[in-house]
């Protein structure tokens, strides 16, 4: 019998999920992938291309030194002559040349077996460990030559100087520091800054993009030997050959490593990687909704080596944004903190505002998706803030949502929707503190090859050469929004009573936004509900409007994309039908949140002690949307069916029996309590013969299909929502009284 909790089984399960992600997102054999990392200035890129070609020619000359029949002494002599001749053509003093020649000789001897494996009997491309030192030395060899251009190719200006050296960490097949999973990586690349004498502090700029919050918090000393995720630029995964299965496994392993990089680096938008199958290499880039892989680059061929070298040299010269770093999040050495720049769509404000990071409260937890991050910031450095003990009340949300067209035409622009909410509820004091108020923000911008500012989208990041090969891949844009109002996660509640009060605040705010602003939230989930505390008690806050829609938009009914967090998604949402999305979908999500927290708790103290694997509610998190929806239809269809869910609520949570009755009562208002029988329940048979059918049943009578009750209820969403809010208000009033009687901060045992 298999031990499902064994590390080996868990790793196999993780790999299966990573493999599925590769199958879903991989777009293979993309031409011109290296153009993503080309410098925006065309004349500078021309210089970079010439540099790559001269380095490739140097390596070709070294490879030609390997000939059958040569003794070791003759081979080494030939190699030394070739190295000396090349260094003579480069900008080096005699002393530098002698030292570099000796170092290069050792390095070249290590990398040549990979480039000419047939000539080295002890080397095998099917042995991963044989490839590690070769790949490492090739990368570091190119880095050495990047800063030693040919004398006739000397840069004409500082713009043509390399900005960094892309090198490999010395240790291979090792677990990086700050690793969550503990998995070993084959090789890891880093960007070493190059400092130039400029007479100012500009030399710090290029290194500032690579400092991570993890390094600051833990005061890590950066090692040139052992990789550490806060500094890793890219991962190299090595396989014994380039079979489909091996390459797929390599990409799947990079999925996990990419997750670790996102987790540790708050300023990464996309991430590069390399997968080697024997002597054939593919470069790849991970983005919000894609994994792009290049054509094979065979390092035993002149053309293949040149393509790989182009990647390495481009990475050395390009702007930080082309490496996947956000140039608008930089480290300020003077105040020892990050600064975050905002683009303002508000015409009455400056074109750009800079904020100072206080805390990262949400990190990008998934490799694919919106890559949402949230930062608590201040308008000045905390060291200069008289109220520095206060963490600040400005929140910046950074994400890559799907967009439709230009910023002006995009009806799903969260910054516009949040601005409408702020304006629509202005002056309505009953909603103060229950939603974040818009300050500024919108789509971020980057400069194109012509120096013009353009929206930062997946299309502008990848460039037209690559984008033209991606078919109907949905467009995503980089959004950054500053808002006032900061709360704590829902897990900070102290009791069932506080949970009900918080949810009531959230839903009365939700209905107020719908009534006064005509905006439907559509993503009610545990993560989008915050907790606020003040002198009057505990309150809820509704956040995250990036799935919201304007219900006055005639086309919104037809938008059937699945939105939200799987356990809390409505049945209508999961099934992706053309049924009109209404507030009832969000009310249904609230019932699921109550059930989820009643079962699994909201923090460590309220978690169940036994196994949860066989609970019916676990099917709500099923990867298959239709199975998820079918389970929910069955579970909430009636009070009798709902017992199967409610009976597994955690009995160790105080007042859980009363909570069960309350949740079932809320479910009954949504599902049961309707005069029209067609509006009751959750189950219906799509396969029953409709009244338009000419087919009779075996009794000679014609069945009439029962309408979907969710469709029938959608037409009456306003009246049902009013009853749901009234029911919730009644219970919230009781809960407030209980909190007052027991003490607002009394924690559950």
XYZ file of C-alpha atoms in Angstrom, residues 227-523:
297
model
C 22.632 29.798 -5.577
C 20.035 31.714 -3.596
C 16.536 32.345 -4.929
C 16.428 36.048 -4.024
C 19.220 36.620 -6.571
C 18.801 33.877 -9.179
C 18.212 35.239 -12.671
C 17.496 31.937 -14.430
C 17.703 28.172 -13.912
C 19.352 25.633 -16.240
C 17.910 22.109 -16.239
C 20.043 19.375 -17.822
C 18.723 16.106 -19.272
C 20.648 13.188 -20.867
C 19.040 13.607 -24.301
C 16.524 15.741 -26.160
C 13.638 13.267 -26.310
C 10.152 14.726 -25.933
C 9.740 13.076 -22.525
C 13.036 14.472 -21.228
C 12.399 17.997 -22.475
C 8.885 17.943 -21.034
C 10.294 16.844 -17.691
C 12.870 19.624 -17.869
C 10.191 22.251 -18.470
C 8.080 20.789 -15.652
C 11.009 21.097 -13.243
C 11.533 24.696 -14.335
C 7.892 25.366 -13.425
C 8.704 24.633 -9.780
C 11.919 26.631 -9.796
C 10.137 29.547 -11.471
C 7.541 29.483 -8.694
C 10.377 29.792 -6.163
C 11.840 32.793 -8.008
C 8.479 34.571 -8.116
C 8.047 33.819 -4.425
C 11.393 35.385 -3.514
C 11.578 38.298 -5.964
C 8.880 40.941 -5.753
C 10.013 42.676 -8.941
C 9.932 39.836 -11.482
C 7.378 39.890 -14.308
C 8.690 37.036 -16.397
C 11.522 34.557 -15.989
C 14.035 33.017 -18.350
C 15.275 29.447 -18.265
C 17.345 26.941 -20.248
C 16.772 23.220 -20.779
C 19.591 21.090 -22.170
C 18.883 17.683 -23.670
C 22.368 16.304 -24.189
C 24.029 18.684 -26.638
C 20.761 20.374 -27.686
C 19.530 23.388 -25.736
C 16.241 25.289 -25.638
C 15.796 28.712 -24.092
C 12.410 29.416 -22.556
C 10.558 32.289 -20.980
C 7.723 32.096 -18.444
C 5.041 34.787 -18.465
C 1.554 35.312 -16.992
C -0.172 33.036 -19.510
C 2.578 31.414 -21.536
C 5.666 29.236 -21.491
C 7.556 29.917 -24.707
C 10.417 27.694 -25.850
C 12.905 28.334 -28.630
C 14.013 26.028 -31.401
C 16.750 23.554 -30.459
C 20.255 25.033 -30.359
C 22.820 22.305 -31.009
C 26.054 23.322 -29.283
C 28.057 20.915 -31.454
C 27.205 23.052 -34.504
C 28.373 26.553 -35.391
C 24.813 27.828 -35.914
C 23.526 26.327 -32.655
C 26.359 27.803 -30.587
C 25.811 31.228 -32.119
C 22.114 31.207 -31.159
C 22.893 30.265 -27.555
C 25.624 32.897 -27.328
C 23.200 35.511 -28.647
C 20.949 34.852 -25.656
C 23.837 35.169 -23.209
C 25.198 38.373 -24.767
C 21.767 39.972 -25.165
C 21.100 39.350 -21.480
C 24.358 41.146 -20.661
C 23.469 44.352 -22.522
C 19.677 44.725 -22.494
C 17.564 46.849 -20.170
C 16.498 45.182 -16.870
C 12.915 44.951 -18.144
C 14.101 42.604 -20.933
C 15.421 40.261 -18.245
C 11.991 40.170 -16.648
C 12.660 42.706 -13.882
C 10.313 45.594 -13.183
C 12.275 48.833 -13.710
C 9.657 50.738 -11.686
C 10.560 48.795 -8.518
C 14.079 49.735 -7.472
C 16.197 49.671 -4.371
C 17.040 53.018 -2.784
C 20.458 52.721 -1.183
C 20.160 55.964 0.741
C 17.013 54.944 2.639
C 17.625 51.173 2.400
C 14.185 50.357 1.014
C 12.409 49.736 -2.258
C 10.733 52.503 -4.204
C 7.703 51.846 -6.396
C 6.755 54.181 -9.235
C 3.135 54.764 -10.254
C 1.778 56.005 -13.562
C -1.102 58.381 -12.892
C -4.159 58.396 -15.110
C -5.573 61.276 -13.076
C -4.844 64.432 -15.063
C -4.790 66.612 -11.947
C -1.787 64.732 -10.536
C 1.860 64.481 -11.634
C 2.583 61.991 -14.410
C 4.433 59.743 -11.978
C 4.434 59.273 -8.205
C 7.055 57.391 -6.215
C 6.129 55.499 -3.054
C 8.359 53.840 -0.450
C 7.806 50.202 0.415
C 6.836 49.335 3.994
C 5.676 45.733 3.633
C 4.868 43.077 1.020
C 1.486 41.628 1.983
C 0.665 39.538 -1.102
C 3.217 37.721 -3.256
C 2.804 36.084 -6.658
C 2.062 32.521 -5.568
C 1.431 30.958 -8.982
C 3.640 30.562 -12.024
C 0.749 31.348 -14.378
C -2.055 33.828 -13.789
C -2.323 37.472 -12.845
C 0.858 37.472 -10.722
C -0.924 39.683 -8.210
C 1.264 41.370 -5.617
C 0.245 43.882 -2.950
C 2.536 46.351 -1.221
C 1.896 48.577 1.777
C 3.703 51.839 1.036
C 4.226 55.352 2.341
C 4.639 58.675 0.609
C 8.073 59.049 2.185
C 10.700 56.663 3.566
C 9.776 55.134 6.895
C 13.006 56.508 8.403
C 11.728 60.048 7.703
C 8.128 59.406 8.738
C 7.181 60.867 12.099
C 4.573 58.130 12.355
C 7.038 55.428 11.383
C 5.502 53.000 13.870
C 2.442 53.039 11.625
C 2.779 50.655 8.683
C 0.920 53.098 6.422
C -2.524 53.101 4.896
C -1.688 53.125 1.165
C -1.849 49.834 -0.690
C -0.417 49.247 -4.149
C -1.802 46.364 -6.162
C 0.336 45.078 -9.024
C -1.067 42.497 -11.482
C -1.230 41.266 -15.080
C -4.953 40.798 -15.898
C -6.426 39.973 -19.285
C -7.428 43.106 -21.170
C -9.428 43.926 -24.246
C -7.864 46.467 -26.569
C -6.446 49.811 -25.516
C -6.651 51.263 -22.018
C -9.275 53.742 -23.211
C -11.575 51.006 -24.538
C -11.028 48.338 -21.895
C -14.259 47.861 -19.944
C -12.486 45.511 -17.506
C -9.863 48.028 -16.365
C -9.819 47.639 -12.576
C -8.417 51.122 -12.017
C -11.394 52.653 -13.828
C -13.867 50.441 -11.993
C -12.335 51.240 -8.603
C -12.337 54.939 -9.445
C -16.049 54.646 -10.286
C -16.697 52.890 -6.992
C -14.858 55.619 -5.078
C -16.801 58.347 -6.862
C -20.137 56.527 -6.666
C -19.928 55.929 -2.921
C -18.412 59.319 -2.089
C -20.518 61.016 0.570
C -22.188 57.757 1.634
C -20.688 57.416 5.098
C -22.345 54.052 5.766
C -19.789 52.467 3.432
C -16.685 54.224 4.730
C -13.857 51.796 5.356
C -15.651 48.899 3.667
C -13.852 49.255 0.319
C -10.482 50.606 -0.864
C -10.560 54.150 -2.228
C -8.807 54.822 -5.519
C -5.808 57.191 -5.428
C -4.127 56.743 -8.795
C -2.792 54.191 -11.231
C -3.642 52.272 -14.362
C -1.634 50.522 -17.036
C 2.124 50.745 -16.639
C 4.181 51.894 -19.603
C 7.524 51.046 -21.214
C 9.544 52.613 -24.010
C 9.519 50.977 -27.417
C 12.372 50.876 -29.938
C 11.477 54.387 -31.113
C 11.642 55.857 -27.606
C 7.872 56.250 -27.365
C 5.957 55.309 -24.215
C 3.536 52.439 -24.833
C 1.322 50.314 -22.599
C 3.256 47.476 -20.990
C 1.449 44.412 -22.278
C 2.505 40.865 -23.068
C 2.574 41.947 -26.716
C 4.928 44.892 -26.191
C 7.135 42.830 -23.858
C 7.485 39.921 -26.291
C 7.719 42.056 -29.434
C 6.002 41.579 -32.783
C 8.397 38.862 -34.020
C 7.333 36.540 -31.211
C 3.766 37.768 -30.709
C 2.878 37.024 -34.344
C 3.497 33.309 -33.665
C 1.204 33.031 -30.626
C -2.162 32.797 -32.361
C -5.121 33.802 -30.213
C -3.218 34.058 -26.923
C -5.202 36.509 -24.735
C -3.537 39.878 -24.228
C -2.515 40.833 -20.697
C -1.433 44.226 -19.405
C 0.630 45.342 -16.435
C -1.686 47.191 -14.038
C -0.640 49.055 -10.911
C -3.160 50.785 -8.657
C -2.659 52.803 -5.466
C -5.560 52.864 -3.032
C -6.193 53.933 0.531
C -7.448 51.527 3.136
C -5.454 48.607 4.437
C -6.842 45.624 6.302
C -5.729 42.270 7.643
C -6.376 38.815 6.130
C -9.588 37.023 7.011
C -7.584 34.525 9.045
C -7.130 37.207 11.739
C -10.748 36.921 12.928
C -11.126 35.595 16.460
C -14.488 33.839 16.369
C -17.496 32.728 14.362
C -19.196 35.896 15.566
C -16.521 38.091 13.991
C -16.705 36.089 10.763
C -20.438 36.798 10.403
C -19.991 40.509 11.158
C -17.156 40.835 8.642
C -19.108 39.035 5.903
C -22.167 41.191 6.556
C -20.100 44.363 6.094
C -18.635 42.965 2.886
C -21.996 42.048 1.398
C -23.754 45.288 2.291
C -20.829 47.062 0.647
C -21.122 44.682 -2.309
C -24.818 45.471 -2.720
C -24.177 49.200 -2.243
C -21.605 49.163 -5.044
C -24.028 47.290 -7.263
C -26.868 49.719 -6.512
C -25.019 53.030 -6.690
C -22.174 52.216 -9.112
C -23.702 49.401 -11.234
C -20.612 47.260 -10.745
C -20.814 43.537 -9.962
C -17.785 42.145 -8.082
C -17.824 38.525 -9.389
C -14.906 37.221 -7.298
